[in-house]
CSV table of C-alpha atoms in Angstrom, one decimal:
chain,number,residue,atom,x,y,z
D,1,SER,CA,36.4,91.5,157.7
D,2,ALA,CA,36.6,94.1,159.4
D,3,VAL,CA,40.8,95.7,160.6
D,4,ILE,CA,41.2,96.5,164.2
D,5,SER,CA,44.4,98.7,165.4
D,6,GLN,CA,45.0,98.7,169.1
D,7,LYS,CA,47.4,100.8,171.1
D,8,PRO,CA,49.7,100.0,172.8
D,9,SER,CA,49.8,96.5,171.9
D,10,ARG,CA,52.1,95.4,175.4
D,11,ASP,CA,52.6,97.6,178.4
D,12,ILE,CA,54.7,97.3,181.9
D,13,CYS,CA,52.7,99.3,184.5
D,14,GLN,CA,53.6,100.2,188.2
D,15,ARG,CA,50.8,98.7,190.6
D,16,GLY,CA,48.3,101.6,191.3
D,17,THR,CA,48.2,103.5,188.0
D,18,SER,CA,46.1,103.6,185.4
D,19,LEU,CA,46.4,103.4,181.6
D,20,THR,CA,44.4,103.7,178.8
D,21,ILE,CA,44.2,101.0,175.8
D,22,GLN,CA,42.7,102.6,172.2
D,23,CYS,CA,40.6,100.4,169.4
D,24,GLN,CA,40.3,102.3,165.9
D,25,VAL,CA,38.7,100.1,163.5
D,26,ASP,CA,39.0,101.0,159.8
D,27,SER,CA,34.6,100.8,159.2
D,28,GLN,CA,31.8,101.8,161.5
D,29,VAL,CA,29.9,99.0,163.2
D,30,THR,CA,27.1,98.5,165.0
D,31,MET,CA,28.8,96.9,168.7
D,32,MET,CA,32.6,97.2,170.0
D,33,PHE,CA,33.4,94.9,172.8
D,34,TRP,CA,36.1,94.8,174.7
D,35,TYR,CA,37.8,91.5,176.4
D,36,ARG,CA,39.9,89.7,178.8
D,37,GLN,CA,42.0,86.5,178.6
D,38,GLN,CA,44.3,85.7,181.5
D,39,PRO,CA,47.0,83.5,180.8
D,40,GLY,CA,45.3,79.8,180.4
D,41,GLN,CA,42.2,81.5,179.9
D,42,SER,CA,39.5,81.6,177.1
D,43,LEU,CA,38.5,84.9,176.4
D,44,THR,CA,36.2,86.8,179.7
D,45,LEU,CA,33.5,89.4,177.9
D,46,ILE,CA,34.1,92.5,180.3
D,47,ALA,CA,31.7,95.2,178.2
D,48,THR,CA,29.4,96.6,175.6
D,49,ALA,CA,30.9,99.5,174.3
D,50,ASN,CA,27.8,101.7,173.7
D,51,GLN,CA,28.2,104.7,171.3
D,52,GLY,CA,27.8,108.2,173.1
D,53,SER,CA,26.3,106.9,176.0
D,54,GLU,CA,27.7,104.3,179.5
D,55,ALA,CA,28.8,101.3,178.7
D,56,THR,CA,27.0,97.7,179.2
D,57,TYR,CA,29.0,95.5,181.8
D,58,GLU,CA,29.4,92.1,182.8
D,59,SER,CA,28.6,90.4,186.1
D,60,GLY,CA,31.5,90.9,187.8
D,61,PHE,CA,33.1,94.4,185.7
D,62,VAL,CA,32.8,98.0,187.0
D,63,ILE,CA,32.9,101.2,185.2
D,64,ASP,CA,35.2,102.4,187.8
D,65,LYS,CA,37.8,99.5,187.6
D,66,PHE,CA,37.1,99.5,183.6
D,67,PRO,CA,36.1,102.9,182.3
D,68,ILE,CA,35.3,102.5,178.3
D,69,SER,CA,34.4,104.9,176.0
D,70,ARG,CA,33.1,104.9,172.3
D,71,PRO,CA,32.4,108.6,170.8
D,72,ASN,CA,31.3,107.4,167.4
D,73,LEU,CA,31.2,104.9,165.1
D,74,THR,CA,34.7,103.4,164.9
D,75,PHE,CA,37.0,104.3,168.3
D,76,SER,CA,36.6,103.0,171.9
D,77,THR,CA,38.5,103.0,174.6
D,78,LEU,CA,38.8,100.8,177.8
D,79,THR,CA,41.1,102.5,180.6
D,80,VAL,CA,42.5,99.6,183.5
D,81,SER,CA,42.2,102.0,186.3
D,82,ASN,CA,44.4,101.5,190.1
D,83,MET,CA,46.0,98.7,188.7
D,84,SER,CA,47.2,95.5,190.4
D,85,PRO,CA,49.6,92.5,189.3
D,86,GLU,CA,45.8,90.4,188.9
D,87,ASP,CA,44.8,93.1,186.2
D,88,SER,CA,48.1,91.6,183.5
D,89,SER,CA,46.1,90.3,181.5
D,90,ILE,CA,45.8,90.8,177.2
D,91,TYR,CA,43.1,92.8,176.8
D,92,LEU,CA,41.5,92.4,173.6
D,93,CYS,CA,39.0,94.6,171.4
D,94,SER,CA,36.3,93.5,168.9
D,95,ALA,CA,34.4,94.4,166.4
D,96,ARG,CA,31.1,93.3,165.0
D,97,GLY,CA,28.7,95.2,162.4
D,98,THR,CA,27.3,96.1,159.2
D,99,ARG,CA,30.5,94.6,156.9
D,100,SER,CA,31.8,92.1,158.8
D,101,GLY,CA,27.9,90.5,159.4
D,102,ASN,CA,27.0,88.6,162.3
D,103,THR,CA,30.9,87.1,163.2
D,104,ILE,CA,32.8,89.3,165.6
D,105,TYR,CA,36.2,89.9,164.7
D,106,PHE,CA,39.5,91.0,167.1
D,107,GLY,CA,42.3,93.4,167.0
D,108,GLU,CA,45.5,92.0,167.8
D,109,GLY,CA,45.3,92.4,171.7
D,110,SER,CA,47.0,95.0,174.1
D,111,TRP,CA,49.3,92.9,176.5
D,112,LEU,CA,49.5,94.2,179.9
D,113,THR,CA,51.9,93.3,183.2
D,114,VAL,CA,51.4,95.1,186.5
D,115,VAL,CA,54.4,94.6,189.1
C,1,GLN,CA,26.4,74.6,183.4
C,2,LYS,CA,29.4,76.4,181.9
C,3,GLU,CA,27.4,77.9,178.2
C,4,VAL,CA,30.0,76.5,175.7
C,5,GLU,CA,31.9,73.7,177.2
C,6,GLN,CA,34.9,71.8,174.7
C,7,ASN,CA,37.3,69.7,176.2
C,8,SER,CA,40.2,71.7,176.7
C,9,GLY,CA,43.0,68.8,176.3
C,10,PRO,CA,45.6,69.0,174.6
C,11,LEU,CA,44.6,66.6,170.9
C,12,SER,CA,47.0,65.5,169.7
C,13,VAL,CA,47.1,63.4,165.6
C,14,PRO,CA,49.5,62.9,163.7
C,15,GLU,CA,50.6,65.0,160.6
C,16,GLY,CA,47.8,64.7,157.9
C,17,ALA,CA,45.5,63.2,160.1
C,18,ILE,CA,42.1,64.2,161.1
C,19,ALA,CA,41.7,66.7,163.9
C,20,SER,CA,38.2,66.2,165.4
C,21,LEU,CA,37.3,69.3,168.2
C,22,ASN,CA,34.1,69.7,169.7
C,23,CYS,CA,31.6,72.1,171.4
C,24,THR,CA,28.1,72.1,173.5
C,25,TYR,CA,26.1,74.8,174.2
C,26,SER,CA,23.8,75.3,176.5
C,27,ASP,CA,21.5,77.8,175.0
C,28,ARG,CA,18.9,76.3,172.9
C,29,GLY,CA,18.0,79.9,170.9
C,30,SER,CA,21.6,79.9,170.0
C,31,GLN,CA,21.7,80.9,166.2
C,32,SER,CA,25.1,81.7,165.0
C,33,PHE,CA,27.9,79.6,166.1
C,34,PHE,CA,31.9,80.8,164.8
C,35,TRP,CA,35.0,78.4,165.5
C,36,TYR,CA,38.1,80.0,166.2
C,37,ARG,CA,41.4,79.8,166.0
C,38,GLN,CA,44.6,81.4,168.1
C,39,TYR,CA,47.7,80.9,168.4
C,40,SER,CA,50.2,80.7,171.7
C,41,GLY,CA,50.6,85.1,172.3
C,42,LYS,CA,48.4,86.2,169.0
C,43,SER,CA,44.5,87.0,169.3
C,44,PRO,CA,42.1,84.2,168.1
C,45,GLU,CA,41.4,84.1,164.3
C,46,LEU,CA,38.4,83.7,162.9
C,47,ILE,CA,37.8,80.2,160.9
C,48,MET,CA,34.7,79.4,160.1
C,49,PHE,CA,31.3,80.0,161.0
C,50,ILE,CA,27.7,78.0,160.5
C,51,TYR,CA,24.6,78.5,161.6
C,52,SER,CA,22.2,75.9,159.7
C,53,ASN,CA,22.2,72.5,160.7
C,54,GLY,CA,24.6,70.4,158.5
C,55,ASP,CA,28.2,70.3,157.4
C,56,LYS,CA,30.0,73.6,156.3
C,57,GLU,CA,33.5,73.2,154.1
C,58,ASP,CA,35.6,76.2,153.2
C,59,GLY,CA,38.9,74.3,152.3
C,60,ARG,CA,40.5,71.7,154.9
C,61,PHE,CA,38.0,72.5,157.2
C,62,THR,CA,34.2,71.1,158.5
C,63,ALA,CA,32.7,72.9,160.4
C,64,GLN,CA,29.0,70.5,161.7
C,65,LEU,CA,26.0,71.4,163.3
C,66,ASN,CA,23.4,70.1,164.9
C,67,LYS,CA,21.1,71.9,166.9
C,68,ALA,CA,19.0,69.6,168.4
C,69,SER,CA,21.6,67.8,169.5
C,70,GLN,CA,23.1,71.1,170.9
C,71,TYR,CA,26.6,70.4,169.8
C,72,VAL,CA,28.7,71.7,167.1
C,73,SER,CA,32.6,70.9,166.0
C,74,LEU,CA,35.5,71.5,163.3
C,75,LEU,CA,37.4,68.7,161.8
C,76,ILE,CA,40.5,69.6,160.5
C,77,ARG,CA,41.8,67.1,156.8
C,78,ASP,CA,45.4,66.3,156.4
C,79,SER,CA,46.7,68.4,159.6
C,80,GLN,CA,49.5,70.3,159.6
C,81,PRO,CA,51.8,71.1,161.9
C,82,SER,CA,50.7,75.1,161.6
C,83,ASP,CA,47.4,73.8,162.8
C,84,SER,CA,49.0,73.7,165.8
C,85,ALA,CA,46.6,76.1,168.1
C,86,THR,CA,44.1,76.4,170.8
C,87,TYR,CA,40.7,76.1,168.8
C,88,LEU,CA,37.7,78.3,170.8
C,89,CYS,CA,33.8,77.5,169.8
C,90,ALA,CA,31.7,80.8,170.1
C,91,VAL,CA,28.2,80.8,170.9
C,92,THR,CA,25.3,83.8,169.9
C,93,PRO,CA,21.7,83.4,169.8
C,94,GLY,CA,21.5,85.9,166.9
C,95,GLY,CA,21.6,89.2,166.4
C,96,TYR,CA,23.7,91.3,167.8
C,97,GLN,CA,23.7,89.9,171.2
C,98,LYS,CA,27.1,89.2,172.9
C,99,VAL,CA,29.1,85.8,172.6
C,100,THR,CA,30.2,83.3,174.6
C,101,PHE,CA,33.4,81.6,174.1
C,102,GLY,CA,34.3,78.0,175.5
C,103,THR,CA,37.7,78.0,176.9
C,104,GLY,CA,39.0,76.2,173.9
C,105,THR,CA,41.2,73.2,172.9
C,106,LYS,CA,44.4,72.4,172.4
C,107,LEU,CA,45.5,70.6,169.4
C,108,GLN,CA,48.9,69.8,168.8
C,109,VAL,CA,49.7,68.3,165.0
C,110,ILE,CA,52.7,66.2,165.6
C,111,PRO,CA,55.2,65.8,162.6
């Protein structure tokens, strides 16, 4: 399985600020994804992070609010912009690729609380 | 209709019993099916995946797939209190396409 490291693991953020979450995978992967899990809810896919090009966003998510970068095969960032309390959530980086086959593995998550 | 449906539970089973978790999906083109376990405050961890009709066993876990009925299940034998968690079913059309998750079933194993 792929080892996926995320940071920060937890943060308390002020309303109106932005925070960038970093995700590092220990091996080359073909696909990286960002999910959100709001309290008591299941996982919602935000976007697929594409290497060297713009991310592919799911319905309800836009680049201005959740800019994503993926400069190489093993690293991606998600920024949560102009945060509001509704953005309080767990943000999960996940990866899928050659070593993991068809399976998706998750990082430990970044727990954001917006006050 | 939700793409992947699970009963939210909680499903309560006594210690040592078999826990049966069920999942239905709407896309007949789905090819790959996954079960994840998520403890409270933790990220999901993969338990099993299954691609072919029938049963697949791994230790105390058995995944069952019936593509004709668009149904996948997870059986946990000899349930332990440590199995108490939310179990997420995930489905994908195959290849490197996006994975869709169900809302999860909360399992409680009573000592």
